Amino acid sequence: MGAGVSRSGPSGPSRPRRSMPSVKALTLIAAGNEYLASLELERVRAHWEKKGYTIEEVDTEDVQGLLYALDTPALFGGGRFVVVRGAAADLEDSAERLAAWAESPPEGIAAVLVVDRSAKLRKVLGARADVIELDAPKPWETADWLVKFLKGRGRVIKKDAAEALIEAVGTDLRDIATSAEQLTMATTGTIGVDTVNKLFRGMESALYTFLDVLLQRDRAAALRHLGALMRAGEHPLVIMQALSKQFRAVAAARDAGRTPAAALAKELGVATGYVNRSYRHGRNFDAGEIRRAFRLLADADLALKGGLLGEDNPPELVMELLVSEIAGEGRMAAARRR
C-alpha cells in the first residue's frame, strides 16, 4: 500500500483480508463510520502485532501525551504501536510535527491515527503516511457493499439475498457484517434469498446479534437488541441460558490456545458460534470481569425466579440491569481508551 492511498465506498471493508507489502510507520485512517474504521484498524494492528510490537492507546485530546508516546521507545524492546483515536480537529495544529515525525520515525515505533476526515491532515501527512479514507455506503448501495464484503472473504451472496438480509437486520454495517458472518458459518456455496429467509426471520439471528454486540461491550446496542428479543416473545430464562453458555465459552477460550472452534464447542456442549464469538471478542473481558459476569448472571437468575426474599421484579428490569452491568465499560475497555 503506497502513500496517500485513498479508499472509499463499498469496497473498503474487504481490505482486512489482504496482505500489506509495504506499511509506513504512520497510518491515517479517516472515516465517518466507526465500523469501517475498526476493520482497517484491525488490519493495521495485526501487521505490527505480527512484528512483536506492543499496543498503546492514546486519545487525540492528549496531544502532549501522543507526542511523548511517539518518541518513547518500548521499555523491553520489541517495538511499540501507538493507536490514536478521537477527533481530527485535535491534531490539526500538530500536523506539521506529526509529518516531521513520520518523515524520520524512531526505530521500533509506529502509529495509527483513527479520526474523522480532515483535509489538513490529509494534505500534510499524505506524502509521509499511509492515508486510508473510508465512506459508508449510501442506503441504496448497502446491498452492493455486502456482496463485495463477502466476496472479500471468499463467499458469494446474491444481490436479492443481500437485500433480504439488510431488510431483516437493518442498515447498521456492524449488524449486517455480524449477520453475514453467521451466514457464512451456517452455509456453504452461494448464499441465496431462501437461505437468508430461513436463518434470519426468527429468534436465532436476533439472539446471535445480541450476544455479539454484548461481547463488544456496546451497551446501547445490546440493550436495543435485548428489547427487541423480549418484545418478540423470547423468554428471559432462554436469554439467560444463552448468556451463560456464552460466558462459559469466553472463559474457556482464554486458555484454549489454538484449539479449533469446533473442537472447543464440542467439549463445552455449545454451538460453534459461541466459541467463534469468544475468540473474536473475548479479550474485551479480563479474568476478573468474567468472574463478575458469572456472579451477575447468578443474581439475575435468582431474581427472575423470585429472589431470596420473594421479590417480584419485572423480568424486563432484571434483564436490562444485567445487560447494562455486563456491557458497562470495565478495566479492559478503559485501558483501550487510554
mmCIF file of C-alpha atoms in Angstrom:
data_model
loop_
_atom_site.group_PDB
_atom_site.id
_atom_site.type_symbol
_atom_site.label_atom_id
_atom_site.label_comp_id
_atom_site.label_asym_id
_atom_site.label_seq_id
_atom_site.Cartn_x
_atom_site.Cartn_y
_atom_site.Cartn_z
ATOM 1 C CA MET A 1 0.000 0.000 0.000
ATOM 2 C CA GLY A 2 1.596 3.231 -1.075
ATOM 3 C CA ALA A 3 1.479 6.704 0.370
ATOM 4 C CA GLY A 4 -1.659 8.708 0.071
ATOM 5 C CA VAL A 5 -3.843 5.704 -0.649
ATOM 6 C CA SER A 6 -7.500 6.680 -0.592
ATOM 7 C CA ARG A 7 -10.208 4.061 -0.224
ATOM 8 C CA SER A 8 -13.872 4.838 -0.265
ATOM 9 C CA GLY A 9 -17.214 3.287 -0.990
ATOM 10 C CA PRO A 10 -18.364 -0.282 -0.520
ATOM 11 C CA SER A 11 -15.060 -1.961 -1.341
ATOM 12 C CA GLY A 12 -13.270 -0.713 1.781
ATOM 13 C CA PRO A 13 -14.148 -3.469 4.292
ATOM 14 C CA SER A 14 -12.792 -6.253 2.085
ATOM 15 C CA ARG A 15 -9.269 -4.964 2.683
ATOM 16 C CA PRO A 16 -8.566 -6.619 6.075
ATOM 17 C CA ARG A 17 -8.028 -9.975 4.357
ATOM 18 C CA ARG A 18 -5.287 -8.636 2.111
ATOM 19 C CA SER A 19 -1.589 -8.616 2.805
ATOM 20 C CA MET A 20 0.328 -5.405 3.360
ATOM 21 C CA PRO A 21 3.507 -5.449 1.254
ATOM 22 C CA SER A 22 4.645 -2.023 2.444
ATOM 23 C CA VAL A 23 3.492 -0.159 5.520
ATOM 24 C CA LYS A 24 4.703 3.241 6.641
ATOM 25 C CA ALA A 25 5.357 3.995 10.299
ATOM 26 C CA LEU A 26 2.348 6.336 10.358
ATOM 27 C CA THR A 27 -1.125 5.447 9.085
ATOM 28 C CA LEU A 28 -4.048 7.860 8.900
ATOM 29 C CA ILE A 29 -7.487 6.204 8.911
ATOM 30 C CA ALA A 30 -10.100 8.859 8.207
ATOM 31 C CA ALA A 31 -13.670 7.602 8.246
ATOM 32 C CA GLY A 32 -17.131 8.776 9.102
ATOM 33 C CA ASN A 33 -18.170 5.243 10.027
ATOM 34 C CA GLU A 34 -16.740 3.668 13.179
ATOM 35 C CA TYR A 35 -17.183 0.098 11.973
ATOM 36 C CA LEU A 36 -15.321 0.633 8.701
ATOM 37 C CA ALA A 37 -12.546 2.366 10.624
ATOM 38 C CA SER A 38 -12.353 -0.560 13.051
ATOM 39 C CA LEU A 39 -11.875 -3.026 10.187
ATOM 40 C CA GLU A 40 -8.929 -1.069 8.832
ATOM 41 C CA LEU A 41 -7.503 -0.597 12.310
ATOM 42 C CA GLU A 42 -7.566 -4.339 12.978
ATOM 43 C CA ARG A 43 -5.717 -4.972 9.724
ATOM 44 C CA VAL A 44 -3.005 -2.428 10.506
ATOM 45 C CA ARG A 45 -2.790 -3.538 14.139
ATOM 46 C CA ALA A 46 -2.311 -7.164 13.057
ATOM 47 C CA HIS A 47 0.637 -6.127 10.888
ATOM 48 C CA TRP A 48 2.513 -4.549 13.796
ATOM 49 C CA GLU A 49 1.495 -7.205 16.332
ATOM 50 C CA LYS A 50 2.983 -9.797 13.987
ATOM 51 C CA LYS A 51 6.260 -7.896 14.264
ATOM 52 C CA GLY A 52 6.086 -8.144 18.046
ATOM 53 C CA TYR A 53 5.047 -4.558 18.738
ATOM 54 C CA THR A 54 3.140 -3.846 21.942
ATOM 55 C CA ILE A 55 -0.048 -1.770 21.677
ATOM 56 C CA GLU A 56 -0.622 1.546 23.424
ATOM 57 C CA GLU A 57 -3.749 3.689 23.094
ATOM 58 C CA VAL A 58 -3.857 7.487 23.286
ATOM 59 C CA ASP A 59 -6.751 9.921 22.894
ATOM 60 C CA THR A 60 -6.430 12.820 20.459
ATOM 61 C CA GLU A 61 -7.270 15.236 23.277
ATOM 62 C CA ASP A 62 -3.936 14.397 24.915
ATOM 63 C CA VAL A 63 -1.667 15.822 22.219
ATOM 64 C CA GLN A 64 1.353 16.113 24.511
ATOM 65 C CA GLY A 65 0.878 12.528 25.637
ATOM 66 C CA LEU A 66 0.684 11.486 21.999
ATOM 67 C CA LEU A 67 3.895 13.285 21.035
ATOM 68 C CA TYR A 68 5.653 11.804 24.061
ATOM 69 C CA ALA A 69 4.453 8.306 23.140
ATOM 70 C CA LEU A 70 5.778 8.690 19.596
ATOM 71 C CA ASP A 71 9.277 9.463 20.861
ATOM 72 C CA THR A 72 9.434 6.936 23.708
ATOM 73 C CA PRO A 73 10.893 3.519 22.822
ATOM 74 C CA ALA A 74 9.476 0.318 24.274
ATOM 75 C CA LEU A 75 10.906 -0.458 27.707
ATOM 76 C CA PHE A 76 11.763 -4.051 26.877
ATOM 77 C CA GLY A 77 12.404 -3.762 23.159
ATOM 78 C CA GLY A 78 10.229 -5.313 20.506
ATOM 79 C CA GLY A 79 8.653 -2.079 19.327
ATOM 80 C CA ARG A 80 5.543 -0.060 20.170
ATOM 81 C CA PHE A 81 2.432 0.596 18.104
ATOM 82 C CA VAL A 82 0.526 3.689 19.225
ATOM 83 C CA VAL A 83 -3.206 3.759 18.424
ATOM 84 C CA VAL A 84 -4.602 7.295 18.474
ATOM 85 C CA ARG A 85 -8.390 7.718 18.418
ATOM 86 C CA GLY A 86 -10.606 10.762 18.504
ATOM 87 C CA ALA A 87 -11.288 13.971 16.603
ATOM 88 C CA ALA A 88 -9.129 15.113 13.711
ATOM 89 C CA ALA A 89 -9.508 18.736 14.826
ATOM 90 C CA ASP A 90 -7.491 17.955 17.969
ATOM 91 C CA LEU A 91 -4.467 17.088 15.823
ATOM 92 C CA GLU A 92 -4.588 19.719 13.100
ATOM 93 C CA ASP A 93 -2.400 22.219 14.976
ATOM 94 C CA SER A 94 0.213 19.467 15.388
ATOM 95 C CA ALA A 95 0.001 18.205 11.804
ATOM 96 C CA GLU A 96 3.450 19.525 10.841
ATOM 97 C CA ARG A 97 5.066 17.906 13.887
ATOM 98 C CA LEU A 98 3.381 14.611 13.055
ATOM 99 C CA ALA A 99 4.580 14.897 9.462
ATOM 100 C CA ALA A 100 8.139 15.581 10.628
ATOM 101 C CA TRP A 101 7.956 12.528 12.879
ATOM 102 C CA ALA A 102 6.649 10.387 10.014
ATOM 103 C CA GLU A 103 9.460 11.631 7.764
ATOM 104 C CA SER A 104 12.051 10.079 10.072
ATOM 105 C CA PRO A 105 10.349 7.926 12.731
ATOM 106 C CA PRO A 106 12.382 6.439 15.597
ATOM 107 C CA GLU A 107 13.321 2.805 15.219
ATOM 108 C CA GLY A 108 10.723 0.458 16.678
ATOM 109 C CA ILE A 109 7.780 2.883 16.877
ATOM 110 C CA ALA A 110 4.712 3.008 14.624
ATOM 111 C CA ALA A 111 1.368 4.756 14.961
ATOM 112 C CA VAL A 112 -2.120 4.980 13.513
ATOM 113 C CA LEU A 113 -4.474 7.951 13.712
ATOM 114 C CA VAL A 114 -8.130 6.863 13.688
ATOM 115 C CA VAL A 115 -10.126 10.047 13.206
ATOM 116 C CA ASP A 116 -12.818 11.696 11.139
ATOM 117 C CA ARG A 117 -11.942 13.284 7.816
ATOM 118 C CA SER A 118 -9.606 16.277 7.755
ATOM 119 C CA ALA A 119 -8.394 17.980 4.593
ATOM 120 C CA LYS A 120 -5.472 19.469 6.515
ATOM 121 C CA LEU A 121 -4.242 16.160 7.931
ATOM 122 C CA ARG A 122 -4.595 14.511 4.551
ATOM 123 C CA LYS A 123 -2.642 17.275 2.824
ATOM 124 C CA VAL A 124 0.150 17.494 5.388
ATOM 125 C CA LEU A 125 0.548 13.771 6.056
ATOM 126 C CA GLY A 126 -0.327 12.412 2.624
ATOM 127 C CA ALA A 127 3.232 12.161 1.309
ATOM 128 C CA ARG A 128 4.643 10.680 4.512
ATOM 129 C CA ALA A 129 1.879 8.403 5.807
ATOM 130 C CA ASP A 130 -0.419 5.706 4.530
ATOM 131 C CA VAL A 131 -3.718 7.569 4.172
ATOM 132 C CA ILE A 132 -6.903 5.500 4.161
ATOM 133 C CA GLU A 133 -10.190 7.337 3.659
ATOM 134 C CA LEU A 134 -13.437 5.415 4.006
ATOM 135 C CA ASP A 135 -17.001 6.346 3.152
ATOM 136 C CA ALA A 136 -20.021 4.396 4.358
ATOM 137 C CA PRO A 137 -22.236 3.199 1.518
ATOM 138 C CA LYS A 138 -25.435 5.084 0.815
ATOM 139 C CA PRO A 139 -28.598 3.179 1.850
ATOM 140 C CA TRP A 140 -29.246 2.132 -1.741
ATOM 141 C CA GLU A 141 -25.635 0.917 -2.040
ATOM 142 C CA THR A 142 -25.622 -1.236 1.093
ATOM 143 C CA ALA A 143 -26.583 -4.466 -0.684
ATOM 144 C CA ASP A 144 -23.704 -3.980 -3.131
ATOM 145 C CA TRP A 145 -21.421 -3.290 -0.157
ATOM 146 C CA LEU A 146 -22.469 -6.586 1.419
ATOM 147 C CA VAL A 147 -21.886 -8.501 -1.822
ATOM 148 C CA LYS A 148 -18.337 -7.110 -2.015
ATOM 149 C CA PHE A 149 -17.785 -7.567 1.724
ATOM 150 C CA LEU A 150 -18.459 -11.307 1.483
ATOM 151 C CA LYS A 151 -16.579 -11.616 -1.795
ATOM 152 C CA GLY A 152 -13.534 -10.336 0.065
ATOM 153 C CA ARG A 153 -13.993 -13.268 2.442
ATOM 154 C CA GLY A 154 -14.268 -15.832 -0.308
ATOM 155 C CA ARG A 155 -18.057 -16.173 -0.326
ATOM 156 C CA VAL A 156 -20.797 -15.287 -2.800
ATOM 157 C CA ILE A 157 -24.183 -13.851 -1.867
ATOM 158 C CA LYS A 158 -26.788 -12.986 -4.473
ATOM 159 C CA LYS A 159 -27.953 -9.380 -4.648
ATOM 160 C CA ASP A 160 -31.547 -10.236 -3.689
ATOM 161 C CA ALA A 161 -30.251 -12.277 -0.745
ATOM 162 C CA ALA A 162 -28.157 -9.315 0.393
ATOM 163 C CA GLU A 163 -31.236 -7.104 0.193
ATOM 164 C CA ALA A 164 -33.250 -9.635 2.211
ATOM 165 C CA LEU A 165 -30.572 -9.764 4.904
ATOM 166 C CA ILE A 166 -30.497 -5.972 5.193
ATOM 167 C CA GLU A 167 -34.284 -5.915 5.424
ATOM 168 C CA ALA A 168 -34.115 -8.462 8.248
ATOM 169 C CA VAL A 169 -31.342 -6.928 10.384
ATOM 170 C CA GLY A 170 -31.336 -3.230 9.457
ATOM 171 C CA THR A 171 -28.775 -0.966 7.820
ATOM 172 C CA ASP A 172 -26.157 -0.730 10.580
ATOM 173 C CA LEU A 173 -22.964 -2.030 8.957
ATOM 174 C CA ARG A 174 -21.741 -3.794 12.088
ATOM 175 C CA ASP A 175 -25.055 -5.623 12.473
ATOM 176 C CA ILE A 176 -25.021 -6.548 8.783
ATOM 177 C CA ALA A 177 -21.453 -7.847 8.966
ATOM 178 C CA THR A 178 -22.194 -9.848 12.120
ATOM 179 C CA SER A 179 -25.227 -11.434 10.490
ATOM 180 C CA ALA A 180 -23.309 -12.105 7.279
ATOM 181 C CA GLU A 181 -20.662 -13.917 9.293
ATOM 182 C CA GLN A 182 -23.357 -16.093 10.803
ATOM 183 C CA LEU A 183 -24.497 -16.918 7.277
ATOM 184 C CA THR A 184 -21.008 -17.958 6.216
ATOM 185 C CA MET A 185 -20.660 -20.258 9.223
ATOM 186 C CA ALA A 186 -24.051 -21.878 8.664
ATOM 187 C CA THR A 187 -23.856 -22.398 4.899
ATOM 188 C CA THR A 188 -21.654 -23.476 2.024
ATOM 189 C CA GLY A 189 -21.654 -22.313 -1.569
ATOM 190 C CA THR A 190 -23.631 -19.382 -2.939
ATOM 191 C CA ILE A 191 -25.967 -17.726 -0.438
ATOM 192 C CA GLY A 192 -29.468 -17.247 -1.836
ATOM 193 C CA VAL A 193 -32.548 -15.451 -0.618
ATOM 194 C CA ASP A 194 -34.197 -18.665 0.634
ATOM 195 C CA THR A 195 -31.250 -19.307 2.947
ATOM 196 C CA VAL A 196 -31.397 -15.775 4.317
ATOM 197 C CA ASN A 197 -35.119 -16.005 4.945
ATOM 198 C CA LYS A 198 -34.693 -19.322 6.721
ATOM 199 C CA LEU A 199 -31.915 -18.136 9.028
ATOM 200 C CA PHE A 200 -32.845 -14.527 9.666
ATOM 201 C CA ARG A 201 -36.561 -14.414 10.178
ATOM 202 C CA GLY A 202 -36.520 -15.975 13.621
ATOM 203 C CA MET A 203 -35.115 -15.573 17.095
ATOM 204 C CA GLU A 204 -31.802 -17.274 16.391
ATOM 205 C CA SER A 205 -30.383 -14.434 14.334
ATOM 206 C CA ALA A 206 -31.618 -11.811 16.798
ATOM 207 C CA LEU A 207 -30.042 -13.702 19.690
ATOM 208 C CA TYR A 208 -26.790 -14.086 17.735
ATOM 209 C CA THR A 209 -26.579 -10.336 17.128
ATOM 210 C CA PHE A 210 -27.451 -9.555 20.748
ATOM 211 C CA LEU A 211 -24.641 -11.750 22.089
ATOM 212 C CA ASP A 212 -22.166 -10.339 19.595
ATOM 213 C CA VAL A 213 -22.751 -6.679 20.495
ATOM 214 C CA LEU A 214 -22.776 -7.546 24.193
ATOM 215 C CA LEU A 215 -19.297 -9.075 23.931
ATOM 216 C CA GLN A 216 -18.205 -5.929 22.110
ATOM 217 C CA ARG A 217 -19.396 -4.014 25.209
ATOM 218 C CA ASP A 218 -21.686 -1.858 23.095
ATOM 219 C CA ARG A 219 -24.194 -1.212 25.860
ATOM 220 C CA ALA A 220 -26.683 0.827 23.822
ATOM 221 C CA ALA A 221 -26.826 -1.739 21.015
ATOM 222 C CA ALA A 222 -27.033 -4.644 23.475
ATOM 223 C CA LEU A 223 -29.991 -3.061 25.276
ATOM 224 C CA ARG A 224 -31.672 -2.313 21.961
ATOM 225 C CA HIS A 225 -31.339 -5.913 20.777
ATOM 226 C CA LEU A 226 -32.404 -7.237 24.189
ATOM 227 C CA GLY A 227 -35.574 -5.164 23.986
ATOM 228 C CA ALA A 228 -36.302 -6.477 20.502
ATOM 229 C CA LEU A 229 -35.865 -10.073 21.670
ATOM 230 C CA MET A 230 -38.215 -9.657 24.608
ATOM 231 C CA ARG A 231 -40.839 -7.785 22.593
ATOM 232 C CA ALA A 232 -40.758 -10.653 20.102
ATOM 233 C CA GLY A 233 -41.598 -13.073 22.907
ATOM 234 C CA GLU A 234 -38.245 -14.629 23.798
ATOM 235 C CA HIS A 235 -38.384 -15.793 27.427
ATOM 236 C CA PRO A 236 -35.845 -14.133 29.774
ATOM 237 C CA LEU A 237 -34.645 -17.519 31.029
ATOM 238 C CA VAL A 238 -33.858 -18.576 27.451
ATOM 239 C CA ILE A 239 -31.774 -15.428 27.026
ATOM 240 C CA MET A 240 -30.118 -16.139 30.380
ATOM 241 C CA GLN A 241 -29.231 -19.640 29.210
ATOM 242 C CA ALA A 242 -27.621 -18.228 26.075
ATOM 243 C CA LEU A 243 -25.656 -15.697 28.140
ATOM 244 C CA SER A 244 -24.406 -18.436 30.459
ATOM 245 C CA LYS A 245 -23.253 -20.529 27.502
ATOM 246 C CA GLN A 246 -21.544 -17.503 26.005
ATOM 247 C CA PHE A 247 -19.527 -16.666 29.095
ATOM 248 C CA ARG A 248 -18.583 -20.305 29.628
ATOM 249 C CA ALA A 249 -17.176 -20.157 26.111
ATOM 250 C CA VAL A 250 -15.394 -16.861 26.829
ATOM 251 C CA ALA A 251 -13.793 -18.333 29.956
ATOM 252 C CA ALA A 252 -12.712 -21.494 28.132
ATOM 253 C CA ALA A 253 -11.382 -19.610 25.107
ATOM 254 C CA ARG A 254 -8.896 -17.683 27.267
ATOM 255 C CA ASP A 255 -6.907 -20.878 27.863
ATOM 256 C CA ALA A 256 -7.715 -22.682 24.629
ATOM 257 C CA GLY A 257 -4.682 -21.545 22.654
ATOM 258 C CA ARG A 258 -5.091 -22.627 19.038
ATOM 259 C CA THR A 259 -7.814 -25.184 19.730
ATOM 260 C CA PRO A 260 -10.207 -25.226 16.735
ATOM 261 C CA ALA A 261 -13.553 -23.601 17.479
ATOM 262 C CA ALA A 262 -15.498 -26.739 16.556
ATOM 263 C CA ALA A 263 -13.436 -28.881 18.941
ATOM 264 C CA LEU A 264 -13.833 -26.484 21.856
ATOM 265 C CA ALA A 265 -17.555 -26.107 21.152
ATOM 266 C CA LYS A 266 -17.968 -29.890 21.251
ATOM 267 C CA GLU A 267 -16.102 -30.050 24.561
ATOM 268 C CA LEU A 268 -18.331 -27.344 26.066
ATOM 269 C CA GLY A 269 -21.539 -28.672 24.550
ATOM 270 C CA VAL A 270 -22.377 -25.399 22.813
ATOM 271 C CA ALA A 271 -22.844 -24.305 19.211
ATOM 272 C CA THR A 272 -19.675 -23.274 17.386
ATOM 273 C CA GLY A 273 -20.922 -19.692 17.141
ATOM 274 C CA TYR A 274 -20.436 -19.226 20.899
ATOM 275 C CA VAL A 275 -16.757 -20.111 20.584
ATOM 276 C CA ASN A 276 -16.212 -18.063 17.438
ATOM 277 C CA ARG A 277 -17.614 -15.006 19.225
ATOM 278 C CA SER A 278 -15.364 -15.705 22.193
ATOM 279 C CA TYR A 279 -12.268 -15.906 20.008
ATOM 280 C CA ARG A 280 -13.215 -12.617 18.326
ATOM 281 C CA HIS A 281 -14.299 -10.560 21.316
ATOM 282 C CA GLY A 282 -13.247 -12.429 24.461
ATOM 283 C CA ARG A 283 -10.303 -10.096 25.011
ATOM 284 C CA ASN A 284 -12.815 -7.362 25.851
ATOM 285 C CA PHE A 285 -13.161 -9.009 29.281
ATOM 286 C CA ASP A 286 -10.346 -9.793 31.684
ATOM 287 C CA ALA A 287 -10.474 -12.709 34.126
ATOM 288 C CA GLY A 288 -11.984 -10.622 36.932
ATOM 289 C CA GLU A 289 -14.695 -9.268 34.652
ATOM 290 C CA ILE A 290 -15.594 -12.778 33.506
ATOM 291 C CA ARG A 291 -15.966 -13.911 37.124
ATOM 292 C CA ARG A 292 -18.103 -10.838 37.794
ATOM 293 C CA ALA A 293 -20.298 -11.679 34.787
ATOM 294 C CA PHE A 294 -20.974 -15.137 36.235
ATOM 295 C CA ARG A 295 -21.950 -13.576 39.577
ATOM 296 C CA LEU A 296 -24.274 -11.139 37.820
ATOM 297 C CA LEU A 297 -25.841 -13.992 35.858
ATOM 298 C CA ALA A 298 -26.416 -15.988 39.043
ATOM 299 C CA ASP A 299 -28.016 -12.987 40.769
ATOM 300 C CA ALA A 300 -30.243 -12.284 37.764
ATOM 301 C CA ASP A 301 -31.305 -15.923 37.560
ATOM 302 C CA LEU A 302 -32.293 -15.800 41.227
ATOM 303 C CA ALA A 303 -34.176 -12.528 40.733
ATOM 304 C CA LEU A 304 -36.104 -13.936 37.772
ATOM 305 C CA LYS A 305 -37.179 -16.851 39.960
ATOM 306 C CA GLY A 306 -38.392 -14.643 42.812
ATOM 307 C CA GLY A 307 -35.214 -13.710 44.672
ATOM 308 C CA LEU A 308 -34.105 -14.628 48.156
ATOM 309 C CA LEU A 309 -36.929 -12.627 49.739
ATOM 310 C CA GLY A 310 -39.523 -13.435 47.129
ATOM 311 C CA GLU A 311 -39.233 -10.106 45.318
ATOM 312 C CA ASP A 312 -41.185 -9.967 42.099
ATOM 313 C CA ASN A 313 -39.096 -7.589 39.999
ATOM 314 C CA PRO A 314 -40.278 -7.190 36.399
ATOM 315 C CA PRO A 315 -38.251 -9.513 34.138
ATOM 316 C CA GLU A 316 -37.580 -6.630 31.746
ATOM 317 C CA LEU A 317 -35.923 -4.635 34.539
ATOM 318 C CA VAL A 318 -33.854 -7.603 35.712
ATOM 319 C CA MET A 319 -32.565 -8.268 32.195
ATOM 320 C CA GLU A 320 -31.857 -4.613 31.414
ATOM 321 C CA LEU A 321 -29.847 -4.200 34.611
ATOM 322 C CA LEU A 322 -27.942 -7.413 33.910
ATOM 323 C CA VAL A 323 -27.007 -6.443 30.360
ATOM 324 C CA SER A 324 -26.133 -2.889 31.365
ATOM 325 C CA GLU A 325 -23.785 -4.160 34.087
ATOM 326 C CA ILE A 326 -22.073 -6.737 31.871
ATOM 327 C CA ALA A 327 -21.647 -4.419 28.889
ATOM 328 C CA GLY A 328 -20.572 -1.460 31.004
ATOM 329 C CA GLU A 329 -17.052 -0.169 30.488
ATOM 330 C CA GLY A 330 -14.628 -2.188 32.577
ATOM 331 C CA ARG A 331 -10.885 -2.186 33.057
ATOM 332 C CA MET A 332 -10.122 -3.730 29.664
ATOM 333 C CA ALA A 333 -12.316 -1.266 27.776
ATOM 334 C CA ALA A 334 -10.998 1.675 29.774
ATOM 335 C CA ALA A 335 -7.403 0.632 29.121
ATOM 336 C CA ARG A 336 -8.003 0.623 25.377
ATOM 337 C CA ARG A 337 -9.271 4.197 25.577
ATOM 338 C CA ARG A 338 -6.153 5.466 27.342
#
